[in-house]
Amino acid sequence: MNNLLSYICSLTPFSEEDWEYLKPALTKRTFARNELLLREGEVCSSLFYIDAGYCKSYYEIDGNIKNTELFFENEIATNVTSFGSGLESKYNIIACEPLITIVFNKDKLFELSKQHPKIENLGRICLRQFAVKQEEFLAIFKLYSPKERLEYIETHHPHIVQRVSLTQLASFLGVTRETLSRIRNRRIS
Amino acid sequence: MNNLLSYICSLTPFSEEDWEYLKPALTKRTFARNELLLREGEVCSSLFYIDAGYCKSYYEIDGNIKNTELFFENEIATNVTSFGSGLESKYNIIACEPLITIVFNKDKLFELSKQHPKIENLGRICLRQFAVKQEEFLAIFKLYSPKERLEYIETHHPHIVQRVSLTQLASFLGVTRETLSRIRNRRIS
DNA sequence: ATTAAGCTGAGACATTTGTCACAAAATCAG
DNA sequence: CTGATTTTGTGACAAATGTCTCAGCTTAAT
């Protein structure tokens, strides 16, 4: 839980007392490799703070898998649309490595938010973090070519390139693995 | 202001009293066609509720313009990243038609949020709306080809196709206008 | 109404990407 | 360790896209 507390304190002032209030909404949960955190068709009722390992959200369309997001240590994995609206998620979230998470229970979180403004505030800040991240990645796709997207990720999020396989990275960049291979080859010569 | 009140009420329960609290943070402001709501390099300190007309955010890269988002009536235009963090915006927002907006002043909004939980709650809901919209459009880019993206917009956001020019639509879809032309031609035959 | 500016459609060509196929290398499970 | 599975690299070909150009059309401003 220590990592989570540090993470929260890096976002907003959070006292020992606030932490005690928040705790009842939290549960530690581990996932094996390839175990699902969220299945398509389910309603997302949790936020998963990633303590160790990483996971991805993906969409299955005509049998082949397209990665939509990656979540690493010190990030919150969820499907905002489903979490916020209570509608079924169109995406899956799956552990890519053995995963240790701290689960925020939605119902408890909502109840606590009503009583403790600090917790409500924390929720808003997390949401904002999420929106900022989305805006960033949306811009990458709108503004850049596949080659430029790779360069952007290498520069600004090098840990992604280091940890995920070429196939998964390609899917994340929105190209086939062959194209990603070519981009890297062109650069050498 | 009536449109805005209806909009807010459609999002969350909002009393006449809440509305009176909120009003001091609001200003009506009009923009001429091609007038900037937000300039690159400025810090975004406003939320613009679009009452009539539409605007777009764009990014200028090596002299040519790439549209990143479109904002129509009953939407909130802003740059979340800059608004939330206080950092300079990398994007411009410009009126594409004569525009009538209701401006939310950031500082006043923050003050009011501290005193009135309903207003804080409204802020969070708007933020969530924003995140949901972003997630949707990010998915379009990650999952679909240009042709499929066009079809998605035609199906789910037909007003966009009806109101913006082909050139702007192409930029929004992340392709050149020639490509968009070809996609439409292919479909006829 | 007139002029200027911007928008659209189309063709030619180069480049990029997707698809399919196969072999080599790396990884995983027993 | 070993066999099976997955991942990666490569080539050939087709399809899609970008770039450049020009001409006709629409729109905007005066």
Short mmCIF file of C-alpha atoms (C1' of nucleotides) in Angstrom, two decimals:
data_model
loop_
_atom_site.label_atom_id
_atom_site.label_comp_id
_atom_site.label_asym_id
_atom_site.label_seq_id
_atom_site.Cartn_x
_atom_site.Cartn_y
_atom_site.Cartn_z
CA MET A 1 0.00 0.00 0.00
CA ASN A 2 2.98 2.32 0.47
CA ASN A 3 3.42 2.91 -3.23
CA LEU A 4 -0.20 3.91 -3.53
CA LEU A 5 0.06 6.36 -0.66
CA SER A 6 3.13 7.97 -2.21
CA TYR A 7 1.32 8.14 -5.51
CA ILE A 8 -1.69 9.88 -3.97
CA CYS A 9 0.51 12.31 -2.03
CA SER A 10 2.26 13.22 -5.28
CA LEU A 11 -1.11 14.26 -6.69
CA THR A 12 -2.69 16.12 -3.78
CA PRO A 13 -2.09 16.89 -0.11
CA PHE A 14 -3.30 13.81 1.75
CA SER A 15 -3.06 13.37 5.51
CA GLU A 16 -2.72 10.22 7.59
CA GLU A 17 -6.34 10.76 8.58
CA ASP A 18 -7.54 10.97 4.95
CA TRP A 19 -5.69 7.75 4.30
CA GLU A 20 -7.49 5.98 7.14
CA TYR A 21 -10.80 7.11 5.67
CA LEU A 22 -9.87 5.84 2.22
CA LYS A 23 -8.58 2.43 3.31
CA PRO A 24 -11.97 0.68 3.62
CA ALA A 25 -12.49 1.16 -0.13
CA LEU A 26 -9.22 -0.56 -0.96
CA THR A 27 -8.35 -4.21 -1.48
CA LYS A 28 -5.11 -5.76 -2.59
CA ARG A 29 -5.55 -8.17 -5.45
CA THR A 30 -3.11 -10.10 -7.62
CA PHE A 31 -3.60 -11.43 -11.12
CA ALA A 32 -1.74 -14.14 -12.96
CA ARG A 33 -0.36 -13.49 -16.41
CA ASN A 34 -3.19 -13.38 -18.98
CA GLU A 35 -5.85 -13.15 -16.29
CA LEU A 36 -8.60 -10.64 -17.02
CA LEU A 37 -9.18 -7.59 -14.80
CA LEU A 38 -12.21 -6.59 -16.84
CA ARG A 39 -14.10 -8.60 -19.41
CA GLU A 40 -15.99 -7.18 -22.38
CA GLY A 41 -19.68 -6.93 -21.50
CA GLU A 42 -19.05 -6.47 -17.79
CA VAL A 43 -19.64 -3.20 -16.00
CA CYS A 44 -16.43 -1.72 -14.69
CA SER A 45 -16.89 -1.09 -10.98
CA SER A 46 -13.26 -0.77 -9.94
CA LEU A 47 -10.20 1.34 -10.36
CA PHE A 48 -7.04 -0.72 -10.39
CA TYR A 49 -3.94 0.97 -9.05
CA ILE A 50 -1.00 -0.88 -10.58
CA ASP A 51 1.53 -1.71 -7.90
CA ALA A 52 3.72 -4.12 -9.89
CA GLY A 53 3.59 -5.52 -13.40
CA TYR A 54 1.60 -4.12 -16.28
CA CYS A 55 -1.66 -4.71 -18.07
CA LYS A 56 -3.36 -3.60 -21.26
CA SER A 57 -6.83 -2.91 -22.49
CA TYR A 58 -7.76 -4.40 -25.82
CA TYR A 59 -10.63 -4.74 -28.19
CA GLU A 60 -11.37 -7.90 -30.11
CA ILE A 61 -12.71 -7.26 -33.58
CA ASP A 62 -13.30 -10.11 -36.04
CA GLY A 63 -11.02 -12.36 -34.05
CA ASN A 64 -7.94 -10.18 -33.98
CA ILE A 65 -6.90 -8.16 -31.00
CA LYS A 66 -6.19 -4.45 -30.99
CA ASN A 67 -4.48 -2.95 -27.98
CA THR A 68 -5.97 0.35 -26.92
CA GLU A 69 -4.08 1.25 -23.79
CA LEU A 70 -1.20 0.15 -21.61
CA PHE A 71 -1.07 0.61 -17.86
CA PHE A 72 2.18 0.42 -15.90
CA GLU A 73 3.24 0.87 -12.29
CA ASN A 74 1.86 3.98 -10.62
CA GLU A 75 -1.04 4.28 -13.02
CA ILE A 76 -4.73 3.66 -12.61
CA ALA A 77 -6.23 1.12 -14.99
CA THR A 78 -9.94 1.31 -15.70
CA ASN A 79 -12.48 1.91 -18.40
CA VAL A 80 -13.69 5.45 -17.64
CA THR A 81 -16.70 5.21 -19.87
CA SER A 82 -18.04 2.11 -18.17
CA PHE A 83 -16.93 3.12 -14.69
CA GLY A 84 -18.56 6.49 -14.97
CA SER A 85 -21.76 5.59 -16.76
CA GLY A 86 -22.43 2.11 -15.40
CA LEU A 87 -22.77 0.79 -18.96
CA GLU A 88 -21.11 -2.39 -20.18
CA SER A 89 -17.49 -2.09 -21.17
CA LYS A 90 -16.59 -2.76 -24.79
CA TYR A 91 -13.02 -3.47 -23.80
CA ASN A 92 -11.09 -6.13 -21.94
CA ILE A 93 -8.27 -5.43 -19.52
CA ILE A 94 -5.74 -8.22 -19.15
CA ALA A 95 -2.59 -8.75 -17.11
CA CYS A 96 0.48 -8.94 -19.35
CA GLU A 97 2.72 -9.91 -16.44
CA PRO A 98 1.98 -11.23 -12.95
CA LEU A 99 0.18 -8.24 -11.52
CA ILE A 100 -0.22 -6.72 -8.08
CA THR A 101 -3.02 -4.18 -7.83
CA ILE A 102 -4.87 -2.15 -5.25
CA VAL A 103 -8.55 -2.19 -6.14
CA PHE A 104 -10.73 0.86 -5.46
CA ASN A 105 -14.31 -0.26 -4.98
CA LYS A 106 -16.65 2.08 -6.79
CA ASP A 107 -19.62 1.94 -4.40
CA LYS A 108 -17.51 2.45 -1.30
CA LEU A 109 -15.59 5.19 -3.03
CA PHE A 110 -18.78 7.05 -3.86
CA GLU A 111 -20.01 6.79 -0.31
CA LEU A 112 -16.75 8.01 1.12
CA SER A 113 -16.67 10.88 -1.36
CA LYS A 114 -19.91 12.21 0.06
CA GLN A 115 -18.46 12.31 3.56
CA HIS A 116 -14.88 13.35 2.90
CA PRO A 117 -14.21 16.17 0.45
CA LYS A 118 -10.54 15.20 0.28
CA ILE A 119 -11.52 11.87 -1.20
CA GLU A 120 -13.88 13.49 -3.66
CA ASN A 121 -11.05 15.80 -4.62
CA LEU A 122 -8.73 12.85 -5.11
CA GLY A 123 -11.26 11.29 -7.45
CA ARG A 124 -11.40 14.41 -9.55
CA ILE A 125 -7.65 14.63 -9.77
CA CYS A 126 -7.38 11.01 -10.88
CA LEU A 127 -10.03 11.65 -13.49
CA ARG A 128 -8.12 14.66 -14.73
CA GLN A 129 -4.91 12.65 -14.92
CA PHE A 130 -6.80 10.17 -17.01
CA ALA A 131 -8.20 12.85 -19.33
CA VAL A 132 -4.78 14.39 -19.78
CA LYS A 133 -3.28 11.03 -20.67
CA GLN A 134 -6.03 10.40 -23.19
CA GLU A 135 -5.61 13.82 -24.75
CA GLU A 136 -1.93 13.17 -25.16
CA PHE A 137 -2.37 9.84 -26.90
CA LEU A 138 -5.23 11.07 -29.03
CA ALA A 139 -3.00 13.89 -30.25
CA ILE A 140 -0.25 11.43 -31.14
CA PHE A 141 -2.62 9.63 -33.46
CA LYS A 142 -4.08 12.75 -34.97
CA LEU A 143 -0.84 14.57 -35.55
CA TYR A 144 1.80 11.99 -36.26
CA SER A 145 2.62 9.30 -38.81
CA PRO A 146 3.43 5.79 -37.57
CA LYS A 147 7.14 6.58 -37.73
CA GLU A 148 6.67 9.78 -35.75
CA ARG A 149 4.45 7.97 -33.26
CA LEU A 150 7.21 5.48 -32.56
CA GLU A 151 9.71 8.29 -32.09
CA TYR A 152 7.36 10.07 -29.73
CA ILE A 153 6.91 6.98 -27.59
CA GLU A 154 10.64 6.28 -27.58
CA THR A 155 11.31 9.83 -26.41
CA HIS A 156 8.48 10.42 -23.98
CA HIS A 157 7.60 6.94 -22.76
CA PRO A 158 10.74 4.84 -23.21
CA HIS A 159 9.62 2.31 -20.60
CA ILE A 160 6.91 1.16 -23.00
CA VAL A 161 9.41 0.26 -25.71
CA GLN A 162 11.56 -1.51 -23.15
CA ARG A 163 8.86 -3.66 -21.64
CA VAL A 164 6.40 -4.70 -24.30
CA SER A 165 7.02 -7.02 -27.24
CA LEU A 166 7.27 -5.68 -30.77
CA THR A 167 3.92 -7.20 -31.67
CA GLN A 168 2.16 -5.51 -28.79
CA LEU A 169 3.91 -2.23 -29.41
CA ALA A 170 2.80 -2.33 -33.05
CA SER A 171 -0.77 -2.91 -32.01
CA PHE A 172 -0.51 -0.06 -29.53
CA LEU A 173 0.86 2.24 -32.26
CA GLY A 174 -1.97 1.25 -34.56
CA VAL A 175 0.12 -0.51 -37.21
CA THR A 176 0.94 -4.09 -38.13
CA ARG A 177 4.08 -5.64 -36.74
CA GLU A 178 5.56 -5.81 -40.25
CA THR A 179 5.20 -2.07 -40.61
CA LEU A 180 6.87 -1.46 -37.29
CA SER A 181 9.71 -3.74 -38.41
CA ARG A 182 10.11 -1.73 -41.61
CA ILE A 183 10.12 1.58 -39.77
CA ARG A 184 12.95 0.39 -37.60
CA ASN A 185 14.90 -1.00 -40.58
CA ARG A 186 14.56 2.22 -42.58
CA ARG A 187 16.04 4.12 -39.70
CA ILE A 188 19.21 2.04 -39.53
CA SER A 189 20.17 2.72 -43.13
CA MET B 1 -28.13 31.08 -20.42
CA ASN B 2 -31.17 28.84 -20.67
CA ASN B 3 -29.45 26.31 -22.88
CA LEU B 4 -26.62 26.02 -20.40
CA LEU B 5 -28.98 25.46 -17.49
CA SER B 6 -30.79 22.72 -19.40
CA TYR B 7 -27.46 21.18 -20.26
CA ILE B 8 -26.33 21.17 -16.65
CA CYS B 9 -29.64 19.74 -15.46
CA SER B 10 -29.30 16.92 -18.00
CA LEU B 11 -26.02 15.97 -16.33
CA THR B 12 -26.82 16.26 -12.64
CA PRO B 13 -29.61 17.46 -10.33
CA PHE B 14 -29.18 21.23 -10.11
CA SER B 15 -31.49 23.54 -8.18
CA GLU B 16 -32.39 27.18 -8.78
CA GLU B 17 -30.21 27.95 -5.77
CA ASP B 18 -27.19 26.10 -7.15
CA TRP B 19 -27.63 28.05 -10.35
CA GLU B 20 -27.54 31.35 -8.50
CA TYR B 21 -24.30 30.29 -6.86
CA LEU B 22 -22.77 29.37 -10.18
CA LYS B 23 -23.77 32.50 -12.10
CA PRO B 24 -20.97 34.77 -10.82
CA ALA B 25 -18.43 32.51 -12.55
CA LEU B 26 -20.20 32.84 -15.91
CA THR B 27 -19.86 35.43 -18.67
CA LYS B 28 -21.48 35.47 -22.07
CA ARG B 29 -19.01 36.04 -24.86
CA THR B 30 -19.29 36.04 -28.63
CA PHE B 31 -16.58 35.38 -31.19
CA ALA B 32 -16.44 36.28 -34.85
CA ARG B 33 -15.61 33.66 -37.43
CA ASN B 34 -11.89 32.79 -37.29
CA GLU B 35 -11.44 34.51 -33.95
CA LEU B 36 -9.33 32.62 -31.45
CA LEU B 37 -10.76 31.36 -28.15
CA LEU B 38 -7.39 30.04 -27.08
CA ARG B 39 -3.98 30.70 -28.61
CA GLU B 40 -1.03 28.34 -28.57
CA GLY B 41 1.29 29.31 -25.74
CA GLU B 42 -1.47 30.77 -23.58
CA VAL B 43 -2.66 29.11 -20.41
CA CYS B 44 -6.25 27.96 -20.73
CA SER B 45 -8.18 29.50 -17.83
CA SER B 46 -11.69 29.07 -19.16
CA LEU B 47 -14.27 26.51 -20.08
CA PHE B 48 -16.35 27.58 -23.07
CA TYR B 49 -19.88 26.28 -23.16
CA ILE B 50 -20.96 26.45 -26.81
CA ASP B 51 -24.37 28.03 -27.08
CA ALA B 52 -24.46 28.55 -30.87
CA GLY B 53 -22.02 27.89 -33.69
CA TYR B 54 -19.03 25.60 -33.53
CA CYS B 55 -15.30 25.77 -33.06
CA LYS B 56 -12.30 23.53 -33.41
CA SER B 57 -8.98 22.98 -31.76
CA TYR B 58 -6.01 22.63 -34.05
CA TYR B 59 -2.29 22.23 -33.99
CA GLU B 60 0.03 23.97 -36.39
CA ILE B 61 2.99 21.86 -37.39
CA ASP B 62 5.46 23.04 -40.04
CA GLY B 63 2.95 25.52 -41.36
CA ASN B 64 0.05 23.17 -41.97
CA ILE B 65 -2.90 22.86 -39.72
CA LYS B 66 -4.20 19.65 -38.16
CA ASN B 67 -7.59 19.66 -36.54
CA THR B 68 -7.66 17.79 -33.28
CA GLU B 69 -11.17 18.31 -31.95
CA LEU B 70 -14.50 19.81 -32.90
CA PHE B 71 -16.90 21.39 -30.42
CA PHE B 72 -20.56 21.94 -31.24
CA GLU B 73 -23.59 23.28 -29.41
CA ASN B 74 -24.09 21.83 -25.93
CA GLU B 75 -20.48 20.88 -25.54
CA ILE B 76 -17.68 22.34 -23.46
CA ALA B 77 -14.62 23.47 -25.37
CA THR B 78 -11.33 23.66 -23.54
CA ASN B 79 -7.86 22.22 -23.38
CA VAL B 80 -8.03 19.94 -20.33
CA THR B 81 -4.31 19.54 -20.05
CA SER B 82 -3.65 23.27 -19.87
CA PHE B 83 -6.79 24.05 -17.86
CA GLY B 84 -5.99 21.41 -15.28
CA SER B 85 -2.24 21.85 -14.98
CA GLY B 86 -1.85 25.57 -15.61
CA LEU B 87 0.76 24.84 -18.28
CA GLU B 88 0.79 26.52 -21.68
CA SER B 89 -1.54 25.06 -24.26
CA LYS B 90 0.01 23.52 -27.35
CA TYR B 91 -3.25 23.95 -29.22
CA ASN B 92 -5.35 26.75 -30.62
CA ILE B 93 -9.11 26.91 -30.43
CA ILE B 94 -10.78 28.92 -33.16
CA ALA B 95 -14.38 29.81 -34.04
CA CYS B 96 -15.44 28.19 -37.31
CA GLU B 97 -18.72 30.09 -37.35
CA PRO B 98 -19.93 33.16 -35.49
CA LEU B 99 -19.93 31.80 -31.97
CA ILE B 100 -21.92 32.44 -28.82
CA THR B 101 -20.35 31.00 -25.68
CA ILE B 102 -20.79 31.05 -21.93
CA VAL B 103 -17.38 31.31 -20.34
CA PHE B 104 -16.63 29.60 -17.03
CA ASN B 105 -13.89 31.48 -15.25
CA LYS B 106 -11.43 29.04 -13.72
CA ASP B 107 -10.47 30.98 -10.60
CA LYS B 108 -14.03 31.78 -9.67
CA LEU B 109 -15.05 28.24 -10.39
CA PHE B 110 -12.39 26.88 -8.05
CA GLU B 111 -13.46 29.22 -5.29
CA LEU B 112 -17.10 28.32 -5.68
CA SER B 113 -16.25 24.62 -5.72
CA LYS B 114 -14.79 24.91 -2.25
CA GLN B 115 -18.01 26.37 -0.89
CA HIS B 116 -20.64 24.48 -2.85
CA PRO B 117 -20.26 20.72 -3.26
CA LYS B 118 -22.86 20.73 -6.03
CA ILE B 119 -20.60 22.89 -8.14
CA GLU B 120 -17.60 20.72 -7.40
CA ASN B 121 -19.70 17.76 -8.42
CA LEU B 122 -20.68 19.47 -11.66
CA GLY B 123 -17.02 20.04 -12.43
CA ARG B 124 -16.26 16.38 -11.97
CA ILE B 125 -19.13 15.34 -14.20
CA CYS B 126 -18.01 17.69 -16.96
CA LEU B 127 -14.52 16.31 -16.67
CA ARG B 128 -15.88 12.79 -16.94
CA GLN B 129 -17.90 13.73 -20.02
CA PHE B 130 -14.71 15.04 -21.50
CA ALA B 131 -12.77 11.89 -20.70
CA VAL B 132 -15.51 9.71 -22.15
CA LYS B 133 -15.52 11.71 -25.38
CA GLN B 134 -11.75 11.43 -25.62
CA GLU B 135 -11.83 7.71 -25.00
CA GLU B 136 -14.35 7.32 -27.78
CA PHE B 137 -12.32 9.24 -30.35
CA LEU B 138 -9.08 7.67 -29.31
CA ALA B 139 -10.65 4.27 -29.89
CA ILE B 140 -11.79 5.29 -33.36
CA PHE B 141 -8.23 6.03 -34.33
CA LYS B 142 -6.78 2.95 -32.75
CA LEU B 143 -9.34 0.50 -34.04
CA TYR B 144 -10.48 1.74 -37.41
CA SER B 145 -9.09 2.49 -40.86
CA PRO B 146 -9.79 5.90 -42.43
CA LYS B 147 -12.75 4.42 -44.30
CA GLU B 148 -14.17 2.91 -41.12
CA ARG B 149 -13.57 6.14 -39.25
CA LEU B 150 -15.65 8.04 -41.76
CA GLU B 151 -18.43 5.47 -41.46
CA TYR B 152 -18.33 5.69 -37.68
CA ILE B 153 -18.65 9.47 -37.74
CA GLU B 154 -21.45 9.31 -40.31
CA THR B 155 -23.35 6.87 -38.11
CA HIS B 156 -22.68 8.21 -34.63
CA HIS B 157 -22.02 11.90 -35.22
CA PRO B 158 -23.84 12.79 -38.44
CA HIS B 159 -24.02 16.46 -37.52
CA ILE B 160 -20.25 16.69 -38.00
CA VAL B 161 -20.46 15.53 -41.61
CA GLN B 162 -23.31 17.92 -42.25
CA ARG B 163 -21.68 21.01 -40.86
CA VAL B 164 -17.98 20.95 -41.57
CA SER B 165 -16.30 21.18 -44.97
CA LEU B 166 -14.66 18.17 -46.57
CA THR B 167 -11.22 19.61 -45.99
CA GLN B 168 -11.86 20.09 -42.30
CA LEU B 169 -13.49 16.71 -41.97
CA ALA B 170 -10.45 15.10 -43.59
CA SER B 171 -8.14 16.83 -41.15
CA PHE B 172 -10.35 15.71 -38.28
CA LEU B 173 -10.25 12.12 -39.55
CA GLY B 174 -6.48 12.28 -39.77
CA VAL B 175 -6.19 11.94 -43.56
CA THR B 176 -5.63 14.29 -46.49
CA ARG B 177 -8.65 15.67 -48.31
CA GLU B 178 -7.67 13.70 -51.43
CA THR B 179 -7.87 10.48 -49.48
CA LEU B 180 -11.27 11.37 -48.11
CA SER B 181 -12.39 12.12 -51.65
CA ARG B 182 -11.18 8.73 -52.82
CA ILE B 183 -12.91 6.92 -49.98
CA ARG B 184 -16.19 8.49 -50.97
CA ASN B 185 -15.65 7.72 -54.65
CA ARG B 186 -14.82 4.10 -54.00
CA ARG B 187 -18.04 3.73 -52.14
CA ILE B 188 -20.25 4.96 -54.97
CA SER B 189 -18.99 2.35 -57.42
"C1'" DA C 1 -22.16 42.62 -59.13
"C1'" DT C 2 -17.25 41.74 -58.86
"C1'" DT C 3 -13.05 40.16 -57.20
"C1'" DA C 4 -10.42 37.39 -54.27
"C1'" DA C 5 -10.06 33.61 -51.53
"C1'" DG C 6 -10.99 29.16 -50.31
"C1'" DC C 7 -13.01 24.55 -51.42
"C1'" DT C 8 -13.64 20.49 -54.32
"C1'" DG C 9 -12.66 16.93 -57.85
"C1'" DA C 10 -9.50 14.63 -60.52
"C1'" DG C 11 -5.08 12.54 -62.45
"C1'" DA C 12 -0.17 11.01 -62.17
"C1'" DC C 13 3.35 9.34 -59.54
"C1'" DA C 14 6.12 7.96 -55.40
"C1'" DT C 15 5.84 6.20 -50.91
"C1'" DT C 16 3.84 3.73 -47.31
"C1'" DT C 17 1.19 0.19 -45.46
"C1'" DG C 18 -1.39 -4.23 -45.34
"C1'" DT C 19 -1.55 -9.05 -46.37
"C1'" DC C 20 0.33 -13.47 -46.97
"C1'" DA C 21 3.90 -16.76 -46.58
"C1'" DC C 22 7.89 -18.86 -44.61
"C1'" DA C 23 12.07 -19.47 -41.81
"C1'" DA C 24 14.89 -18.31 -37.81
"C1'" DA C 25 15.05 -17.10 -33.06
"C1'" DA C 26 13.26 -16.75 -28.52
"C1'" DT C 27 10.22 -18.21 -24.95
"C1'" DC C 28 7.39 -21.36 -22.28
"C1'" DA C 29 5.63 -25.67 -20.24
"C1'" DG C 30 6.45 -30.24 -19.05
"C1'" DC D 1 16.73 -30.50 -21.26
"C1'" DT D 2 13.34 -30.88 -25.03
"C1'" DG D 3 9.52 -30.19 -27.84
"C1'" DA D 4 5.91 -26.98 -28.71
"C1'" DT D 5 4.43 -22.47 -28.99
"C1'" DT D 6 5.08 -17.77 -29.68
"C1'" DT D 7 7.65 -13.96 -31.43
"C1'" DT D 8 10.43 -11.83 -34.82
"C1'" DG D 9 12.52 -10.79 -39.41
"C1'" DT D 10 12.11 -10.87 -44.28
"C1'" DG D 11 10.44 -10.79 -49.10
"C1'" DA D 12 6.82 -10.31 -52.72
"C1'" DC D 13 2.80 -8.38 -54.13
"C1'" DA D 14 -1.55 -5.63 -53.89
"C1'" DA D 15 -3.90 -1.85 -51.96
"C1'" DA D 16 -4.08 2.50 -49.78
"C1'" DT D 17 -2.29 6.92 -48.89
"C1'" DG D 18 0.50 11.20 -49.56
"C1'" DT D 19 2.16 14.73 -52.59
"C1'" DC D 20 1.83 17.73 -56.36
"C1'" DT D 21 -0.70 19.89 -59.92
"C1'" DC D 22 -4.44 22.03 -62.34
"C1'" DA D 23 -9.13 23.42 -63.41
"C1'" DG D 24 -13.76 24.40 -62.10
"C1'" DC D 25 -16.78 25.69 -58.48
"C1'" DT D 26 -18.47 27.93 -54.26
"C1'" DT D 27 -18.19 31.24 -50.79
"C1'" DA D 28 -16.93 35.64 -48.62
"C1'" DA D 29 -16.07 40.42 -48.53
"C1'" DT D 30 -16.44 44.81 -50.61
#
